[in-house]
Amino acid sequence: MNEQLLERLPDDLRARVQSARLAEGRAVLVLDASGLDAAARKALEDETRSRVGALDDVSEVHVALTADKPHRRMIAIGSGKGGVGKSTLAANLAVALARRGRKVGVVDADIYGPSQARLLSTEGQKPTARDKQLIPLDTESGVRLLSMGNLVEADRAIAWRGPMVAGALGQMIEGDWGDTDTLIVDLPPGTGDVQLTMVQKHKPDGAIIVSTPQDLALMDATRALNLFHTADVPIVGLVENMAGYVCPHCGEVSDPFGSGGMESVAEQINVPFLGRIPLDIAIRTASDAGKPVAGGDDLRGRAFDAIAERLEAWMAS
């Protein structure tokens, strides 16, 4: 370590230097870039080249960046069928976790029907890439996002076979997530070969299954559970969506899709029941507007926060 070179660097830069050598005008520095995203790493590299290159006895600067791989949890959100609110849960759960202080990213793995660009208000934006890695988009809700909805035109049909889908998912999961500590993966509905390949290759730390209370949806949810069991992915718990409708005029509560079915399934198979999300037009309108209700503190937001709290407890156990 060249101490004379280090002494001439500002404190914030010196703190990241792992090694520094200066010989015959050639400076070689290795910097710790842990916790920095792609833009911050480039800024660090550029600043180092500028400051060291401005020194009188330096004619050539070489900079190398290293970083410890962050310990990142990946939680898959799955369902046995479409239309049960899986993507809405994924987006709102991510926002609720971010409000709890976590650095959260969302991978929209529903390649054929991506919806996270709408739910997280990034339509029309496109992610960039650096060193062949996709750089996630920052969203107004405080979470990062990679979605096919931002990579292809909104009205374009994605007619890909399994290997291409798996490759696209891999690119998103292996994107430059920086210091993100939790990845929420919005999986496609169903239990086919593509989904199995995804969970086997990328192996989430845990899975949450979402369903409506009606019997047909519960049958499909059971199939989704079996998918994750086959891939040896732990089940975090079950969520019942569209559970109870409160009439905005008279306040009467009704259950157009039934009630308690998902909790009953959880009890039968001895997995945690994480909570219920009501059937509420405000959730739908907020989702369409790209303003997840989990960003608020009303009853709807608290329903998602309660699920986030239980997920945090599971990750800490």
Coordinates of C-alpha atoms in Angstrom, one line a residue:
M1 CA 0.0 0.0 0.0
N2 CA 1.4 3.4 -1.0
E3 CA 0.7 5.5 2.0
Q4 CA 1.9 8.7 0.4
L5 CA -0.6 8.3 -2.4
L6 CA -3.4 7.5 0.1
E7 CA -2.7 10.6 2.1
R8 CA -3.4 12.8 -0.9
L9 CA -6.9 11.4 -1.4
P10 CA -10.1 12.8 0.2
D11 CA -11.5 10.8 3.2
D12 CA -14.5 9.4 1.4
L13 CA -12.4 8.0 -1.4
R14 CA -9.6 6.8 0.9
A15 CA -12.2 4.8 2.9
R16 CA -12.9 2.6 -0.2
V17 CA -9.3 1.9 -1.2
Q18 CA -8.2 -1.7 -0.6
S19 CA -4.8 -1.3 -2.2
A20 CA -2.9 1.5 -3.9
R21 CA 0.4 1.5 -5.7
L22 CA 2.4 4.3 -7.4
A23 CA 5.5 3.6 -9.4
E24 CA 7.1 5.6 -12.2
G25 CA 4.0 7.7 -12.6
R26 CA 1.7 4.7 -12.9
A27 CA -1.1 4.6 -10.2
V28 CA -3.0 1.3 -9.6
L29 CA -5.9 1.3 -7.2
V30 CA -8.4 -1.3 -6.1
L31 CA -11.6 0.1 -4.5
D32 CA -14.4 -1.6 -2.6
A33 CA -17.6 -0.8 -4.4
S34 CA -19.9 -2.9 -2.1
G35 CA -23.4 -1.6 -1.8
L36 CA -23.2 0.7 -4.9
D37 CA -25.4 0.4 -7.9
A38 CA -24.1 0.7 -11.5
A39 CA -24.3 4.5 -11.6
A40 CA -22.6 5.0 -8.2
R41 CA -19.8 2.5 -9.2
K42 CA -19.1 4.5 -12.4
A43 CA -19.2 7.7 -10.5
L44 CA -16.7 6.3 -8.0
E45 CA -14.4 5.1 -10.8
D46 CA -14.6 8.4 -12.6
E47 CA -13.9 10.4 -9.5
T48 CA -10.9 8.2 -8.6
R49 CA -9.4 8.6 -12.1
S50 CA -10.0 12.4 -12.0
R51 CA -8.5 13.0 -8.6
V52 CA -5.5 10.7 -8.9
G53 CA -4.8 11.7 -12.4
A54 CA -4.6 15.3 -11.3
L55 CA -1.7 14.6 -9.0
D56 CA 1.6 16.0 -10.2
D57 CA 3.6 12.7 -10.2
V58 CA 0.8 10.6 -11.8
S59 CA 0.7 10.1 -15.6
E60 CA -1.4 7.0 -15.8
V61 CA -4.3 5.7 -13.6
H62 CA -5.7 2.2 -13.5
V63 CA -8.8 1.5 -11.3
A64 CA -10.3 -1.9 -10.4
L65 CA -13.6 -2.2 -8.4
T66 CA -14.5 -5.1 -6.2
A67 CA -17.6 -5.8 -4.2
D68 CA -18.9 -8.4 -1.8
K69 CA -22.0 -10.1 -3.2
P70 CA -24.9 -8.9 -1.1
H71 CA -27.0 -11.4 0.8
R72 CA -30.3 -11.1 -1.1
R73 CA -33.5 -13.0 -0.4
M74 CA -35.7 -13.9 -3.3
I75 CA -39.4 -14.5 -2.7
A76 CA -41.6 -15.9 -5.4
I77 CA -45.3 -15.0 -5.6
G78 CA -47.2 -17.7 -7.3
S79 CA -50.7 -18.9 -8.2
G80 CA -52.2 -21.9 -9.8
K81 CA -54.2 -19.7 -12.2
G82 CA -54.5 -16.2 -13.6
G83 CA -56.9 -13.5 -12.4
V84 CA -56.5 -14.0 -8.7
G85 CA -54.5 -10.9 -8.0
K86 CA -51.0 -12.3 -7.9
S87 CA -49.3 -9.3 -9.5
T88 CA -51.2 -6.8 -7.4
L89 CA -50.1 -8.7 -4.3
A90 CA -46.5 -8.7 -5.5
A91 CA -46.4 -5.0 -6.2
N92 CA -48.0 -4.0 -3.0
L93 CA -46.0 -6.4 -0.9
A94 CA -42.8 -4.9 -2.4
V95 CA -44.0 -1.4 -1.6
A96 CA -44.9 -2.4 2.0
L97 CA -41.5 -4.0 2.5
A98 CA -39.8 -0.8 1.2
R99 CA -41.8 1.3 3.6
R100 CA -40.4 -1.0 6.4
G101 CA -36.9 0.0 5.4
R102 CA -35.9 -2.8 3.1
K103 CA -34.3 -2.3 -0.3
V104 CA -36.6 -4.1 -2.6
G105 CA -36.7 -5.1 -6.2
V106 CA -39.4 -6.6 -8.3
V107 CA -38.8 -9.1 -11.1
D108 CA -41.8 -9.4 -13.4
A109 CA -41.4 -13.0 -14.4
D110 CA -44.8 -13.1 -16.1
I111 CA -43.1 -12.8 -19.5
Y112 CA -46.3 -13.3 -21.6
G113 CA -48.5 -11.0 -19.6
P114 CA -46.3 -8.5 -17.7
S115 CA -48.2 -6.0 -15.6
Q116 CA -45.7 -4.6 -13.2
A117 CA -44.9 -1.7 -15.5
R118 CA -48.5 -0.5 -15.1
L119 CA -48.7 -1.3 -11.4
L120 CA -45.5 0.5 -10.5
S121 CA -46.0 3.4 -12.9
T122 CA -43.0 2.9 -15.3
E123 CA -44.8 2.5 -18.6
G124 CA -42.8 4.0 -21.4
Q125 CA -39.5 3.7 -19.6
K126 CA -36.8 1.4 -20.7
P127 CA -34.0 0.0 -18.5
T128 CA -30.4 0.5 -19.6
A129 CA -27.6 -2.1 -19.5
R130 CA -23.9 -2.0 -18.4
D131 CA -21.4 -4.7 -18.8
K132 CA -24.3 -6.9 -20.3
Q133 CA -26.3 -6.5 -17.1
L134 CA -29.7 -4.9 -17.0
I135 CA -30.0 -1.9 -14.7
P136 CA -33.4 -1.9 -12.9
L137 CA -35.7 1.1 -13.1
D138 CA -36.4 3.2 -10.0
T139 CA -40.0 3.6 -9.3
E140 CA -42.0 6.3 -7.5
S141 CA -42.9 3.7 -4.8
G142 CA -39.3 3.2 -3.8
V143 CA -38.8 -0.2 -5.3
R144 CA -36.7 -1.2 -8.3
L145 CA -38.2 -3.0 -11.2
L146 CA -37.3 -5.2 -14.2
S147 CA -40.2 -6.2 -16.4
M148 CA -40.8 -7.3 -20.0
G149 CA -43.4 -4.6 -19.9
N150 CA -40.5 -2.1 -20.1
L151 CA -38.4 -4.1 -22.6
V152 CA -41.0 -4.6 -25.4
E153 CA -43.7 -2.4 -27.0
A154 CA -46.9 -2.4 -24.9
D155 CA -49.0 -4.0 -27.7
R156 CA -46.5 -6.5 -28.9
A157 CA -47.3 -10.2 -28.4
I158 CA -44.5 -12.2 -26.9
A159 CA -44.5 -15.6 -28.7
W160 CA -41.5 -17.3 -27.2
R161 CA -40.7 -20.9 -26.4
G162 CA -39.6 -22.1 -23.0
P163 CA -35.8 -21.6 -23.5
M164 CA -36.2 -17.9 -24.5
V165 CA -38.5 -17.2 -21.6
A166 CA -36.1 -18.8 -19.2
G167 CA -33.3 -16.8 -20.7
A168 CA -35.2 -13.5 -20.3
L169 CA -36.0 -14.3 -16.7
G170 CA -32.4 -15.1 -16.0
Q171 CA -31.3 -11.7 -17.4
M172 CA -33.8 -9.9 -15.1
I173 CA -32.9 -11.9 -11.9
E174 CA -29.2 -11.5 -12.6
G175 CA -29.6 -7.8 -13.3
D176 CA -27.5 -5.2 -11.5
W177 CA -29.6 -4.9 -8.4
G178 CA -26.9 -3.1 -6.4
D179 CA -27.7 -3.1 -2.6
T180 CA -31.2 -4.6 -3.1
D181 CA -31.7 -7.0 -0.2
T182 CA -35.1 -8.5 -1.2
L183 CA -36.3 -9.6 -4.6
I184 CA -40.0 -10.2 -5.1
V185 CA -40.6 -12.4 -8.2
D186 CA -44.0 -12.2 -9.8
L187 CA -44.2 -15.6 -11.4
P188 CA -46.5 -16.5 -14.3
P189 CA -49.7 -18.3 -13.4
G190 CA -49.9 -22.0 -13.7
T191 CA -47.7 -25.0 -13.1
G192 CA -46.2 -25.9 -16.4
D193 CA -42.7 -26.8 -17.5
V194 CA -41.6 -23.2 -17.9
Q195 CA -42.5 -22.3 -14.3
L196 CA -40.8 -25.5 -13.0
T197 CA -37.6 -24.6 -14.9
M198 CA -37.7 -21.1 -13.4
V199 CA -38.0 -22.1 -9.8
Q200 CA -35.5 -24.9 -10.2
K201 CA -32.8 -22.9 -11.9
H202 CA -33.1 -19.7 -9.8
K203 CA -34.3 -21.3 -6.6
P204 CA -36.2 -18.7 -4.6
D205 CA -35.7 -18.7 -0.8
G206 CA -39.4 -19.0 -0.3
A207 CA -42.8 -18.8 -2.1
I208 CA -46.1 -17.2 -1.3
I209 CA -49.2 -18.6 -2.9
V210 CA -52.2 -16.3 -3.6
S211 CA -55.8 -17.4 -4.4
T212 CA -59.3 -16.2 -4.2
P213 CA -61.6 -18.1 -1.7
Q214 CA -63.6 -20.0 -4.3
D215 CA -63.2 -23.7 -4.6
L216 CA -61.9 -23.8 -8.2
A217 CA -59.2 -21.3 -7.4
L218 CA -58.2 -23.2 -4.3
M219 CA -57.8 -26.4 -6.4
D220 CA -55.4 -24.5 -8.6
A221 CA -53.6 -23.0 -5.6
T222 CA -53.0 -26.6 -4.3
R223 CA -51.3 -27.4 -7.7
A224 CA -49.1 -24.4 -7.3
L225 CA -48.1 -25.6 -3.8
N226 CA -47.1 -28.9 -5.3
L227 CA -45.0 -27.1 -7.9
F228 CA -42.9 -25.5 -5.2
H229 CA -42.7 -28.7 -3.1
T230 CA -41.4 -30.5 -6.3
A231 CA -38.7 -27.8 -6.6
D232 CA -37.9 -28.0 -2.9
V233 CA -38.8 -24.3 -2.4
P234 CA -40.1 -23.5 1.2
I235 CA -43.6 -22.1 1.4
V236 CA -43.7 -18.9 3.3
G237 CA -47.5 -19.0 3.5
L238 CA -50.8 -18.5 1.8
V239 CA -52.8 -15.3 1.0
E240 CA -56.5 -15.0 0.3
N241 CA -57.3 -12.3 -2.1
M242 CA -60.7 -10.7 -2.9
A243 CA -61.9 -11.9 0.5
G244 CA -65.0 -9.9 1.4
Y245 CA -66.7 -6.9 -0.2
V246 CA -67.9 -4.0 1.8
C247 CA -70.7 -2.1 0.1
P248 CA -69.7 1.6 -0.1
H249 CA -73.3 2.6 0.3
C250 CA -74.7 0.5 3.1
G251 CA -71.6 -0.9 4.7
E252 CA -72.8 -4.5 4.5
V253 CA -70.1 -7.1 4.0
S254 CA -70.7 -9.9 1.4
D255 CA -68.5 -12.7 0.1
P256 CA -69.1 -13.1 -3.6
F257 CA -66.2 -15.5 -3.9
G258 CA -66.7 -17.3 -0.6
S259 CA -64.7 -16.8 2.6
G260 CA -62.0 -18.6 4.6
G261 CA -61.1 -21.2 1.9
M262 CA -57.4 -20.3 1.8
E263 CA -57.1 -20.2 5.6
S264 CA -58.7 -23.7 5.7
V265 CA -56.2 -25.0 3.1
A266 CA -53.3 -23.5 5.1
E267 CA -54.6 -25.3 8.2
Q268 CA -55.0 -28.6 6.4
I269 CA -51.5 -28.6 5.0
N270 CA -49.9 -27.0 8.1
V271 CA -48.5 -23.9 6.4
P272 CA -48.9 -20.3 7.7
F273 CA -51.9 -18.2 6.6
L274 CA -50.5 -14.7 5.9
G275 CA -53.7 -12.8 5.6
R276 CA -56.6 -11.6 3.6
I277 CA -56.9 -8.8 1.0
P278 CA -60.5 -7.4 0.6
L279 CA -62.3 -7.1 -2.7
D280 CA -62.2 -3.3 -3.0
I281 CA -62.6 -1.1 -6.0
A282 CA -60.1 1.3 -4.6
I283 CA -57.4 -1.4 -4.8
R284 CA -58.3 -1.9 -8.5
T285 CA -58.4 1.8 -9.4
A286 CA -55.1 2.5 -7.5
S287 CA -53.4 -0.4 -9.3
D288 CA -54.6 0.8 -12.7
A289 CA -53.2 4.3 -11.8
G290 CA -49.8 2.9 -10.8
K291 CA -50.3 4.0 -7.2
P292 CA -50.2 0.8 -5.0
V293 CA -52.4 1.2 -1.9
A294 CA -49.6 -0.2 0.2
G295 CA -48.1 3.2 0.0
G296 CA -50.9 4.5 2.3
D297 CA -51.9 4.0 5.9
D298 CA -55.6 3.2 5.5
L299 CA -57.2 -0.2 6.0
R300 CA -56.2 -1.4 2.5
G301 CA -52.6 -0.4 3.0
R302 CA -52.5 -2.0 6.4
A303 CA -53.7 -5.3 5.0
F304 CA -50.6 -5.5 2.8
D305 CA -48.4 -4.3 5.6
A306 CA -49.6 -7.1 7.8
I307 CA -48.5 -9.6 5.2
A308 CA -45.1 -7.8 4.8
E309 CA -44.7 -8.0 8.6
R310 CA -45.2 -11.8 8.5
L311 CA -42.9 -12.2 5.6
E312 CA -40.2 -10.3 7.5
A313 CA -40.7 -12.5 10.5
W314 CA -40.3 -15.6 8.3
M315 CA -37.1 -14.2 6.7
A316 CA -35.7 -13.5 10.2
S317 CA -36.4 -16.9 11.5

